[in-house]
Coordinates of C-alpha atoms and ligand atoms in Angstrom, one line a residue:
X924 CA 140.3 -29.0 156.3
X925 CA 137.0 -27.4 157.5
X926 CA 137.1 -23.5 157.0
X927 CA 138.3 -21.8 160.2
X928 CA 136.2 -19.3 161.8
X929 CA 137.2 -16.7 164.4
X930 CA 135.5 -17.5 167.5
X931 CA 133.3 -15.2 168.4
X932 CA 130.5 -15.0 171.3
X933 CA 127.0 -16.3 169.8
X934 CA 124.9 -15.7 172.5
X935 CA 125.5 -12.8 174.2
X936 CA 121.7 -10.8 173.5
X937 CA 121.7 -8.6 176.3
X938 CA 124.8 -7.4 175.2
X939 CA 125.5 -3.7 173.3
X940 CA 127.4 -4.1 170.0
X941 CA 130.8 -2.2 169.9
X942 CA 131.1 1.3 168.5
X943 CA 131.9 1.2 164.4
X944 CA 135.7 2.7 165.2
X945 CA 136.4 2.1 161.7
X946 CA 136.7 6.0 160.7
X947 CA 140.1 5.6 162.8
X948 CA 141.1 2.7 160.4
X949 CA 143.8 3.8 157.9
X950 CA 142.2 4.7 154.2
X951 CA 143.2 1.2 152.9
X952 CA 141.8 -0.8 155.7
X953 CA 138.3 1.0 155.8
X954 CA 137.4 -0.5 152.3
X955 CA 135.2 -4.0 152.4
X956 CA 138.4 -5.8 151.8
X957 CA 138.1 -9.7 151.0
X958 CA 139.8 -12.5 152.2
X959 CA 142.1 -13.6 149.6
X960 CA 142.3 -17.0 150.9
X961 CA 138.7 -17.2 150.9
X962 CA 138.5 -15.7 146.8
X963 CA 140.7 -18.3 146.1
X964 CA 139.9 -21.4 148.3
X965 CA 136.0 -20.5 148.3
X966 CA 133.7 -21.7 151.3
X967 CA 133.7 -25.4 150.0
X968 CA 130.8 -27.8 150.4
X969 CA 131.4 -31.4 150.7
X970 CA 129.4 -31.7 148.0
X971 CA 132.0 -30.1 145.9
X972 CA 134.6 -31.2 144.2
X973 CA 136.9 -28.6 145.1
X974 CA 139.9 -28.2 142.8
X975 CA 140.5 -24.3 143.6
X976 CA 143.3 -23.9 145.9
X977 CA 147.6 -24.7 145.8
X978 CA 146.7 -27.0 148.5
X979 CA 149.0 -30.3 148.8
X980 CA 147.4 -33.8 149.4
X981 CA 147.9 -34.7 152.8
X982 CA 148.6 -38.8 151.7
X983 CA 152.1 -36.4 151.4
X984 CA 152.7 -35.3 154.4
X985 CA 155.4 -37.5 156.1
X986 CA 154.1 -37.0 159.6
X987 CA 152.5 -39.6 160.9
X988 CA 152.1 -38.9 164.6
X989 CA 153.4 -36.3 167.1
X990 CA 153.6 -37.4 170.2
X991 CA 154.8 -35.1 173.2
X992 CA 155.0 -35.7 177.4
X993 CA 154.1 -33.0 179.4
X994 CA 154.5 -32.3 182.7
X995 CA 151.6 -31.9 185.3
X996 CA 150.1 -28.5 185.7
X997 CA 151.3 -27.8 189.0
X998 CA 154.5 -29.7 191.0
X999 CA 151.2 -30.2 193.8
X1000 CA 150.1 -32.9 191.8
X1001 CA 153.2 -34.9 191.6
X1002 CA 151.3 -38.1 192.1
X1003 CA 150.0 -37.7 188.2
X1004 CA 153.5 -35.8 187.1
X1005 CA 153.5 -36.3 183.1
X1006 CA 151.0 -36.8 180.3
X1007 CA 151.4 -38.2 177.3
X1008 CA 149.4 -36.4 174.5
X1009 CA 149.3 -37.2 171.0
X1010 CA 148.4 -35.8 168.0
X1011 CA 147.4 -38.7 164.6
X1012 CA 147.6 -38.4 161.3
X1013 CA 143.8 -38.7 160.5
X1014 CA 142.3 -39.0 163.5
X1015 CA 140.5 -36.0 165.3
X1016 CA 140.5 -36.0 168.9
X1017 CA 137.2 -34.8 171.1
X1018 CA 138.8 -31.3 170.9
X1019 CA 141.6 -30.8 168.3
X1020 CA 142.4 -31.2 164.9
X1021 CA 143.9 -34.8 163.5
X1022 CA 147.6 -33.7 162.2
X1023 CA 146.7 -33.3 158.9
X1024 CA 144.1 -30.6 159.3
X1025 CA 146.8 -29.0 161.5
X1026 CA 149.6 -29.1 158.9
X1027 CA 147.1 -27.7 156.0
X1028 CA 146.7 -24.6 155.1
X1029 CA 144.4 -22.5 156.9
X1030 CA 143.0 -19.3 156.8
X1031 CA 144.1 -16.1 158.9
X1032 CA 142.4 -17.4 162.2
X1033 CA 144.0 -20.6 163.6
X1034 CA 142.7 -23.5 163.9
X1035 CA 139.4 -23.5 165.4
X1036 CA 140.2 -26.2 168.6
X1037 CA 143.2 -23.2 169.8
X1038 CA 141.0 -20.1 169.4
X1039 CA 137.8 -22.2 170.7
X1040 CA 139.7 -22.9 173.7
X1041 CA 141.3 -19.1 173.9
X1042 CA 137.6 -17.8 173.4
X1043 CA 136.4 -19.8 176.6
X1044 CA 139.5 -18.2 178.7
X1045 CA 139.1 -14.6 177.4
X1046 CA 135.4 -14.9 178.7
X1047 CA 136.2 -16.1 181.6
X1048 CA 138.7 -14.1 182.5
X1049 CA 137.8 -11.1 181.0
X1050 CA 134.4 -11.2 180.2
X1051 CA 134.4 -8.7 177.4
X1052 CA 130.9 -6.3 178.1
X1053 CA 130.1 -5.7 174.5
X1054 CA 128.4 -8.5 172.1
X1055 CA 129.7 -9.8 169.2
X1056 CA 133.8 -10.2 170.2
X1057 CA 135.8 -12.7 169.1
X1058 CA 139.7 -14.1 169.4
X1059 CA 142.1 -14.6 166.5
X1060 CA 145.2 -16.8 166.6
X1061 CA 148.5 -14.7 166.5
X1062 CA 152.4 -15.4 166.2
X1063 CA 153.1 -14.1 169.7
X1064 CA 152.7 -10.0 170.1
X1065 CA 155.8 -9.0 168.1
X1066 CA 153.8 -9.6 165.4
X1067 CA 150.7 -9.0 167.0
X1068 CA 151.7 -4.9 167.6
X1069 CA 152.3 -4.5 164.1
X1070 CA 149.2 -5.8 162.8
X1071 CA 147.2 -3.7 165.1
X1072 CA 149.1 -0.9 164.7
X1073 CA 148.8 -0.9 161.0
X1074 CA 145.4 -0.8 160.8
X1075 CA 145.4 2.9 162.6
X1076 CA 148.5 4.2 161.6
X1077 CA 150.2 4.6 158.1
X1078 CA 153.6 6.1 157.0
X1079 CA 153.9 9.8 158.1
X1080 CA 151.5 8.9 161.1
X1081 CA 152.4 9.3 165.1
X1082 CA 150.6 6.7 167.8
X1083 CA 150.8 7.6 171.7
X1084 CA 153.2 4.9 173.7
X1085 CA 154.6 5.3 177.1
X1086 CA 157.5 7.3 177.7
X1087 CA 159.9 4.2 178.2
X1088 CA 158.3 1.0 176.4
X1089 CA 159.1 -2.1 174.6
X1090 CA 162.1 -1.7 172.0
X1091 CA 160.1 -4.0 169.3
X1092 CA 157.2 -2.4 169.3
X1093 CA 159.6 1.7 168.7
X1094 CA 161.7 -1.1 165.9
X1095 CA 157.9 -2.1 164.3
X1096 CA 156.8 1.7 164.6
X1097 CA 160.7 2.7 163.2
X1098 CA 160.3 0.2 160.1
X1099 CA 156.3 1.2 159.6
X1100 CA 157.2 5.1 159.1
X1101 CA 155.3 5.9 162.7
X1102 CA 156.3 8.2 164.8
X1103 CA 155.7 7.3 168.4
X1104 CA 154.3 10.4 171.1
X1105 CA 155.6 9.9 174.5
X1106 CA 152.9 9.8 177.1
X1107 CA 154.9 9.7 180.8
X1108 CA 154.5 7.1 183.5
X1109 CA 155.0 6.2 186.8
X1110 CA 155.2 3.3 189.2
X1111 CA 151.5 2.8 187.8
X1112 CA 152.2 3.2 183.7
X1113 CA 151.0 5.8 181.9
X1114 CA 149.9 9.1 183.4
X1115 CA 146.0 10.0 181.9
X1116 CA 146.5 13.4 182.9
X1117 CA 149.7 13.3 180.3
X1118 CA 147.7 11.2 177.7
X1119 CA 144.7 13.8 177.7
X1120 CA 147.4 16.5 177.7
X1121 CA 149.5 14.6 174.5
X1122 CA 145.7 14.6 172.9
X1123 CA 144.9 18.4 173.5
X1124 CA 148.6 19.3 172.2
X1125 CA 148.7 16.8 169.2
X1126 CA 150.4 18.1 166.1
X1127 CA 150.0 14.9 164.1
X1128 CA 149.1 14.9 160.3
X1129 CA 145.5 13.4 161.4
X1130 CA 143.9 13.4 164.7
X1131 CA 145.3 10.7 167.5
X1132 CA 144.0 7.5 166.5
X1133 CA 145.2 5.0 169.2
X1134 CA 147.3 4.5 172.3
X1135 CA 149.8 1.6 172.9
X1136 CA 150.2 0.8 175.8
X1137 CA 151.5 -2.2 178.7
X1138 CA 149.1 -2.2 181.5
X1139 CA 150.8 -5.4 183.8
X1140 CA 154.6 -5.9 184.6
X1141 CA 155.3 -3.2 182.0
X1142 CA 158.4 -3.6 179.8
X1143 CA 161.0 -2.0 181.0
X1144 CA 159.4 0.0 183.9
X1145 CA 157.7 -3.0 185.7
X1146 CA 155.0 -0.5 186.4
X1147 CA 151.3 -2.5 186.6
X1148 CA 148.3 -0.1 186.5
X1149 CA 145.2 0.0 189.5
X1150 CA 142.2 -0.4 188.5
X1151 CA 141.4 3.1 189.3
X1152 CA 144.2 4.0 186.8
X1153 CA 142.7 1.4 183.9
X1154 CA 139.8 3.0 184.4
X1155 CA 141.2 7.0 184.1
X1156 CA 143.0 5.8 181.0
X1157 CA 139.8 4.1 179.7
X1158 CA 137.9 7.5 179.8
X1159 CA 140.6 9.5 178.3
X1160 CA 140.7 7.1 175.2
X1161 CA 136.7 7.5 175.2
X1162 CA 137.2 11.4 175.4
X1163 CA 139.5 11.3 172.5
X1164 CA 138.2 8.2 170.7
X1165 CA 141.2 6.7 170.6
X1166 CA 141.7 2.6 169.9
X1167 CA 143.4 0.9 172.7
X1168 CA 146.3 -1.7 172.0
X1169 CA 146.6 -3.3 175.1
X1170 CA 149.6 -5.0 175.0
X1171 CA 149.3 -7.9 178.0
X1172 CA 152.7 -10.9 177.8
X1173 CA 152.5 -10.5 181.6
X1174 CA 149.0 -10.5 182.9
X1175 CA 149.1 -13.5 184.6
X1176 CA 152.3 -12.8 185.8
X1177 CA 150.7 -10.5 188.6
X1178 CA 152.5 -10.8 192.3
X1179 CA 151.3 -10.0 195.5
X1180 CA 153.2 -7.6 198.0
X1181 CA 156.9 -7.6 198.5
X1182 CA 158.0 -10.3 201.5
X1183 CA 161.3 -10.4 202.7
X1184 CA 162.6 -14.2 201.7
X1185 CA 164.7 -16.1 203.5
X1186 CA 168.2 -16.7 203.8
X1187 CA 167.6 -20.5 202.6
X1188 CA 165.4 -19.7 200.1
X1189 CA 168.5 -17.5 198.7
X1190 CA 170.2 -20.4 198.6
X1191 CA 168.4 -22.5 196.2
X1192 CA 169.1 -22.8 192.9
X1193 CA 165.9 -23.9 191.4
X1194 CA 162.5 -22.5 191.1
X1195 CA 160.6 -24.2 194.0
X1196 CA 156.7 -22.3 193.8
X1197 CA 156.4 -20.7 197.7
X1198 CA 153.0 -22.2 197.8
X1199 CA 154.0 -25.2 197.6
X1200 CA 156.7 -25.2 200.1
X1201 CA 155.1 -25.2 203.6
X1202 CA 158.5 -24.3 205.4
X1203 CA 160.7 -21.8 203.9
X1204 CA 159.8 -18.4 202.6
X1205 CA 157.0 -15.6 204.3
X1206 CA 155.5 -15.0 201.3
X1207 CA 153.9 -18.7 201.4
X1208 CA 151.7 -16.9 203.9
X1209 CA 150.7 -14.5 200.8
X1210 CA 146.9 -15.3 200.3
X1211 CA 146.6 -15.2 196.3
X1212 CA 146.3 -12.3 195.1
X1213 CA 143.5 -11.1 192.6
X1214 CA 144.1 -9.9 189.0
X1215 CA 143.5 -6.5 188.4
X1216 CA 141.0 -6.7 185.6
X1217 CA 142.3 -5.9 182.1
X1218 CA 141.5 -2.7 179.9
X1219 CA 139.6 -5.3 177.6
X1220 CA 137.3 -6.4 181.0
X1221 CA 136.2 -2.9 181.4
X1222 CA 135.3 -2.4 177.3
X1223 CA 132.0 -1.1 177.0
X1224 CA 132.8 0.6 173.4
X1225 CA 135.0 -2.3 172.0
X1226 CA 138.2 -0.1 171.7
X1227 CA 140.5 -2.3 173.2
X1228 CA 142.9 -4.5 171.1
X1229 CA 143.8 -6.5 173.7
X1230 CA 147.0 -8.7 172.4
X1231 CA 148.3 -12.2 174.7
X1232 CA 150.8 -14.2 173.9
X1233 CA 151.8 -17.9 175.2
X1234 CA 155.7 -16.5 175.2
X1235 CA 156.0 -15.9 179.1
X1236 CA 153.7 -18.7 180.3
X1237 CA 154.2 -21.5 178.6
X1238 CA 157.4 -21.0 175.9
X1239 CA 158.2 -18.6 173.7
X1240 CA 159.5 -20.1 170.4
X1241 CA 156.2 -22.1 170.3
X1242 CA 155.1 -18.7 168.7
X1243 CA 152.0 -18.3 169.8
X1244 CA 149.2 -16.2 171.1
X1245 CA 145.9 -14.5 170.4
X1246 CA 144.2 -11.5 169.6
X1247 CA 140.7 -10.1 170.7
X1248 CA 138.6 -7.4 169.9
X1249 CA 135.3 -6.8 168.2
X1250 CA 134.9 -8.6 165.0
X1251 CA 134.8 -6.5 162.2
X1252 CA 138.3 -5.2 163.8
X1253 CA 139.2 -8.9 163.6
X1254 CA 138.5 -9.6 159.9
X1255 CA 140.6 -6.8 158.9
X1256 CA 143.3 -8.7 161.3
X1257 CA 142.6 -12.0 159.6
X1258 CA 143.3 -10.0 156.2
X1259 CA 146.8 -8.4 157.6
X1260 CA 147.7 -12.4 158.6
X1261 CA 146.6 -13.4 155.3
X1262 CA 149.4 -11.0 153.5
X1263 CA 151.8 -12.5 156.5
X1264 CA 152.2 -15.5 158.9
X1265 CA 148.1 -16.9 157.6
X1266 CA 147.8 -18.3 161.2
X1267 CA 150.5 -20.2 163.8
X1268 CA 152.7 -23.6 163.0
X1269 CA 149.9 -26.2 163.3
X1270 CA 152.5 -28.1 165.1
X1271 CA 152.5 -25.7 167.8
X1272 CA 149.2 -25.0 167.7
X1273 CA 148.1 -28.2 168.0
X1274 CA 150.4 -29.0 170.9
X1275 CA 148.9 -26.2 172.7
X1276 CA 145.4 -27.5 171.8
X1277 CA 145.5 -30.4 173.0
X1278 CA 147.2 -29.5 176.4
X1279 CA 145.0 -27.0 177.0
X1280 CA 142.0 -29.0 176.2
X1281 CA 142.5 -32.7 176.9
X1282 CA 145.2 -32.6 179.1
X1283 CA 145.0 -30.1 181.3
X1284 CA 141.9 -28.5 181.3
X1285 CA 140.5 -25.1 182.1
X1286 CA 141.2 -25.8 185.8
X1287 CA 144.9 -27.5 184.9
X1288 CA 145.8 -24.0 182.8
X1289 CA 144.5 -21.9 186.0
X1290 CA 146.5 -23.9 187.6
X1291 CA 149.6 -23.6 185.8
X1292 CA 149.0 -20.1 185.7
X1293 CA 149.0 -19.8 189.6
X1294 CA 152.1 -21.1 189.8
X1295 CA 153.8 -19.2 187.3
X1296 CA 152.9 -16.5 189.8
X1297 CA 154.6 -18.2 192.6
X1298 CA 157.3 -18.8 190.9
X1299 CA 158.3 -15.0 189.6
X1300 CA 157.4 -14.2 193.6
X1301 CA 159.6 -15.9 195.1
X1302 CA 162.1 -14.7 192.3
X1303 CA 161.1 -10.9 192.8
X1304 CA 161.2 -11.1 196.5
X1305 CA 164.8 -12.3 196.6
X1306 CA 165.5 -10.4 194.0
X1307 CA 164.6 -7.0 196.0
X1308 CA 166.1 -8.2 199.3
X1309 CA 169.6 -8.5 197.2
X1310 CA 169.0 -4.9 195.5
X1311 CA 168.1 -3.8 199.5
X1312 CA 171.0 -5.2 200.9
X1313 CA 173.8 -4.3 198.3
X1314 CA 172.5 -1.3 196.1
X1315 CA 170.9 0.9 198.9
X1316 CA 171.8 4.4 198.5
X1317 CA 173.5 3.6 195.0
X1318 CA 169.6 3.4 193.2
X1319 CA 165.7 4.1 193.2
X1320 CA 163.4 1.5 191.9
X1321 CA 159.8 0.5 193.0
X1322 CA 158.7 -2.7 193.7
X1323 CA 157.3 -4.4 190.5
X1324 CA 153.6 -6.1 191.0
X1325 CA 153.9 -8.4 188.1
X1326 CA 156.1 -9.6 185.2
X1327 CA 160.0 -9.7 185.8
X1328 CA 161.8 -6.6 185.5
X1329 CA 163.2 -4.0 188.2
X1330 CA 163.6 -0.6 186.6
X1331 CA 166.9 1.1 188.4
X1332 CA 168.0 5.1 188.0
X1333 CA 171.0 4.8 189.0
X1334 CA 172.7 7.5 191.5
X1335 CA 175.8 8.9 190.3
X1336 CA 176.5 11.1 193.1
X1337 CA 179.3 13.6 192.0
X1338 CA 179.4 12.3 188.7
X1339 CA 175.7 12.6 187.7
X1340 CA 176.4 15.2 185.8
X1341 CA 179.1 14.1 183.1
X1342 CA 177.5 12.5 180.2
X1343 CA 180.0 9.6 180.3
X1344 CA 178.7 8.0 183.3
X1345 CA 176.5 5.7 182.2
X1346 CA 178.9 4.4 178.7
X1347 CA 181.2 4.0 181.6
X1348 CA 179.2 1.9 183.4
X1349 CA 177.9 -0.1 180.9
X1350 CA 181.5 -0.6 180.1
X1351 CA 182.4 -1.4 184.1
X1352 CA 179.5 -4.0 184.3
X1353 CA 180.8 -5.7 181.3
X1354 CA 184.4 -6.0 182.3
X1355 CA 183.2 -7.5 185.3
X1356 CA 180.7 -9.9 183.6
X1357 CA 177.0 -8.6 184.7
X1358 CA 174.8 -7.4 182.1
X1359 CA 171.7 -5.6 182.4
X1360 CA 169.9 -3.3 180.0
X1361 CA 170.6 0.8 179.8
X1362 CA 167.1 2.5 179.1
X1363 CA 168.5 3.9 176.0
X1364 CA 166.8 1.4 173.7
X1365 CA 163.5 1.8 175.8
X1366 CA 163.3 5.4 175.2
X1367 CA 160.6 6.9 172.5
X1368 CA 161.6 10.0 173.7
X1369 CA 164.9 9.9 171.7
X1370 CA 168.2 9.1 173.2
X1371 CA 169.6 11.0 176.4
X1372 CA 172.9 10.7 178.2
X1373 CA 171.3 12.2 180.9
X1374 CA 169.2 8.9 180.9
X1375 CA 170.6 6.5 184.2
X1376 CA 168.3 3.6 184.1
X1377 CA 169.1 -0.2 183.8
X1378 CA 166.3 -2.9 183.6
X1379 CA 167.5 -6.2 185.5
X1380 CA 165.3 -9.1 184.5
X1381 CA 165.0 -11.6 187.5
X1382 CA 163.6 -14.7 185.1
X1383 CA 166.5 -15.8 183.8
X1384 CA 169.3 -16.2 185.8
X1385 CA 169.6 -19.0 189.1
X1386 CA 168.5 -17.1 192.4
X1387 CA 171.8 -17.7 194.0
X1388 CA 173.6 -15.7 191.2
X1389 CA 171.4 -12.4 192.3
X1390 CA 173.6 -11.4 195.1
X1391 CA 177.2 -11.6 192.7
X1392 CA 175.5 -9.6 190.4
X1393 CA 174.3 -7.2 192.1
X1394 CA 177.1 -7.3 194.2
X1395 CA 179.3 -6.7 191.3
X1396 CA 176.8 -3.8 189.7
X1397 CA 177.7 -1.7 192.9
X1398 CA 180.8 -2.1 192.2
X1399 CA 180.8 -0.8 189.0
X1400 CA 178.6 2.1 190.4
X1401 CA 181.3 2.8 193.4
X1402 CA 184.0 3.0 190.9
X1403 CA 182.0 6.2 188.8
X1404 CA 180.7 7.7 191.7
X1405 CA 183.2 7.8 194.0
X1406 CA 181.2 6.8 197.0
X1407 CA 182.5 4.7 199.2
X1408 CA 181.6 0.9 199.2
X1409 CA 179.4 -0.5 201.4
X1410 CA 180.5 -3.3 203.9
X1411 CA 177.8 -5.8 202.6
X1412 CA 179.7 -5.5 199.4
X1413 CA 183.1 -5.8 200.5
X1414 CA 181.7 -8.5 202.4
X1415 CA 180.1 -10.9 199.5
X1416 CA 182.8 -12.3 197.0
X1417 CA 181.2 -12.4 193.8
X1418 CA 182.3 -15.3 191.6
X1419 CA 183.1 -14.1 188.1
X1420 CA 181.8 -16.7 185.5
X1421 CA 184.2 -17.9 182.8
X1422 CA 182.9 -18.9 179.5
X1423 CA 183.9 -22.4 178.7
X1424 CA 183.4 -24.9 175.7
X1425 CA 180.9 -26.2 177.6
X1426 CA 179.1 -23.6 179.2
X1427 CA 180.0 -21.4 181.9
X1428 CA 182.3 -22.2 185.0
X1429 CA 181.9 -19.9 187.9
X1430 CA 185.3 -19.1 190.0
X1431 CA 186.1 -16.6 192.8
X1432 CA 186.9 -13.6 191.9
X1433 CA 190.3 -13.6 194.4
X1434 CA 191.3 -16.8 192.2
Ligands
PLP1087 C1 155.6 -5.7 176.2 C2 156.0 -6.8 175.3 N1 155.3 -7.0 174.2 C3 155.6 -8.0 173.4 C4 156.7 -8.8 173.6 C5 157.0 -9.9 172.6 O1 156.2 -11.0 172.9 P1 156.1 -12.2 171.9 O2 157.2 -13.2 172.3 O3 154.7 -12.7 172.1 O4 156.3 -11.7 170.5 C6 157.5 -8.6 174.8 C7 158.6 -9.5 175.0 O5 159.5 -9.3 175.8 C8 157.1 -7.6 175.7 O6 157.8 -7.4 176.8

């Protein structure tokens, strides 16, 4: 297999090269460590008879032929619906690897058709303003925010994160020996004012180093930052030279403004995209709305370690997604993946490859991703008009602009006080077969009874079974608060769902 490369922008002259951030690189990262795939594999000639690495003969590999069908980008253009795509054996395509290049070893990159591909997208949506980036293939952003963690932070070490924020990356920070510093947010992510202030107050064993942080749709708050607060944050990270791990799964998953949907749209079951629907919902008439430009698109230093991951728009066990950031950042990267995953499944990435590529096309994955968008819009709009209609009074939230989750304090009248409320609740909720997540795990503030949030996810679950859960949440609510229920919840019967051998069956609740 020819040597994989990251891929990197060649001609970008006019460009200024990132700022050397490699003081803020741990002790054993700053070093001119070597590939140790390369010291063993070499950078083979054809000339050469290479005997040098573990590497299996392909003539072994049982897999002849992949072949998979995919659906068209969009449900607008039916008339072509499915593709056939298909990876051989030995035989390269225009674009992507033949399967046995895929299903050889390969260095810590990924395989050059997926990161080619994944370099063309980054620069056109993002358009990085410094010269000499490049993307690097990853196993999805799990594994993602530990490698680019590691390479600021070691054991005894504190990073800045959000005051509520994704429970793997506290678990990565947890089993690295990291402390996290909680910067505060609000229905637009994290504060700068608190992140300058978490800066000037550090007590760390070294200086702050690097902020992680979910701009878009952020986990569990929902809160997506305005460009005028990417930009804030930006200059606080350049006042404090701090790296930049800008966590991204739901970029593309940005909605326009809250629209009251339909009572019909509440009706349907499946996931029908509003723009493609010329009758039914008011937020058809959304125009589409632009993406607020990344922390990565507004890089002039190359601080950003901007991390994407294929897990929310296409699927997430494929297990893939990609890194980018200057360079030199990335060959330390490549090193971390060589100690790790090396690079992707081949399988997966070449699935992706060639969709991407042959199949769909730039224009085909835009595509896709505008729908995606539809999709979660219709979801989030019905999803608000059910929390309007049956949890007024018993909650605050704000409207999420992206991603799938609605952040809810809950309002415990009377009983806001007693430190069992929200145990009690959980344990309500659960008897009457709704689950959402408490904050708790969210927190890297430590633990707080005091604490009355729950994150609903609106991706999952069919539309029409929003209104029995939420119906039955306010339940659970009026039964530790004491308030009195409201008549649109009397007035919904909320079926409870019964586990069966064969799924679930969904009864009345009066049966
Ligand atoms: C903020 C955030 N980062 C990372 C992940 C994990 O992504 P992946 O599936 O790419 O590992 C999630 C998944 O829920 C997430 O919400």
């Amino acid at each position: 297999m020819a040597p994989n490369a990251i891929a990197t922008n060649l001609s970008s002259d006019s460009l200024p090269m990132p700022k050397d951030l490699s003081s803020l690189f741990v002790p054993t990262m700053r070093g001119p460590i070597k590939s140790a795939f390369k010291s063993v594999m070499g950078n083979p000639t054809l000339a050469m008879i290479n005997m040098a690495g573990g590497v299996p003969h392909p003539n072994t590999f049982p897999i002849l032929q992949l072949q998979a069908t995919v659906k068209a980008p969009t449900s607008a253009s039916a008339a072509q619906s499915e593709s056939m795509l298909l990876l051989d054996k030995t035989r390269r395509s225009q674009t992507t690897e033949s399967l046995d290049e895929l299903l050889q070893y390969g260095d810590g990159c990924g395989a050059d058709s997926y990161c080619n591909f994944l370099y063309r997208h980054t620069q056109r949506v993002h358009n990085p303003q410094y010269a000499d980036w490049g993307v690097i293939a990853s196993c999805g952003n799990t594994d993602s925010i530990g490698k680019a963690v590691a390479l600021f932070c070691q054991p005894g070490d504190s990073i800045l994160v959000e005051r509520w924020t994704f429970p793997g990356t506290l678990s990565s920070l947890r089993a690295a020996g990291v402390a996290p510093v909680s910067v505060a947010l609000d229905s637009e992510g994290m504060i700068p004012e608190d992140l300058d202030r978490a800066c000037h107050e550090w007590s760390g064993n070294t200086p702050p180093r690097a902020v992680y942080l979910v701009p878009t749709g952020q986990n569990p708050t929902g809160a997506t930052m305005s460009l005028v607060r990417r930009k804030a944050i930006y200059a606080v990270a350049q006042k404090h030279n701090l790296a930049i791990i800008e966590d991204d799964p739901y970029y593309f998953l940005q909605l326009p403004e809250f629209v009251a949907t339909s009572a019909t749209a509440t009706a349907i079951g499946v996931d029908e995209p509003t723009t493609t629907t010329a009758s039914s919902s008011a937020s058809v008439r959304s125009r589409p709305q632009s993406l607020v430009p990344s922390l990565l698109s507004m890089d002039i230093d190359g601080r950003v370690i901007r991390l994407d991951s294929f897990s929310k728009i296409l699927a997430p066990n494929l297990r893939c997604g990609w890194i980018t950031a200057p360079r030199y950042i990335l060959d330390k990267i490549q090193i971390l993946n060589e100690t790790t995953t090396l690079q992707p499944s081949g399988v997966s990435q070449g699935l992706i490859s060639k969709m991407l590529n042959d199949v769909w096309g730039m224009d085909g994955w835009n595509a896709h991703l505008q729908e995606l968008r539809s999709v979660y819009t219709r979801r989030r709009n019905i999803f608000i008009q059910m929390v309007e209609k049956h949890l007024a009074g018993h909650v605050e939230y704000s409207v999420p602009m992206a991603g799938m989750f609605v952040w809810m304090r809950i309002n415990f009248g009377a009983a806001a006080a007693d430190k069992t409320a929200m145990p009690r609740l959980l344990d309500a909720m659960k008897k009457c077969g709704v689950m959402m997540a408490p904050g708790m795990p969210f927190s890297s503030n430590g633990p707080s009874p005091s604490d009355h949030y729950l994150r609903a996810a609106f991706a999952l679950v069919d539309v029409d079974m929003f209104e029995p859960a939420l119906v039955r949440l306010a339940q659970a609510i009026t039964g530790i608060s004491g308030r009195a229920p409201t008549a649109s919840n009397d007035a919904v019967k909320a079926p409870l769902i019964i586990p069966t051998s064969t799924g679930v069956a969904a009864v009345n609740s009066s049966s």
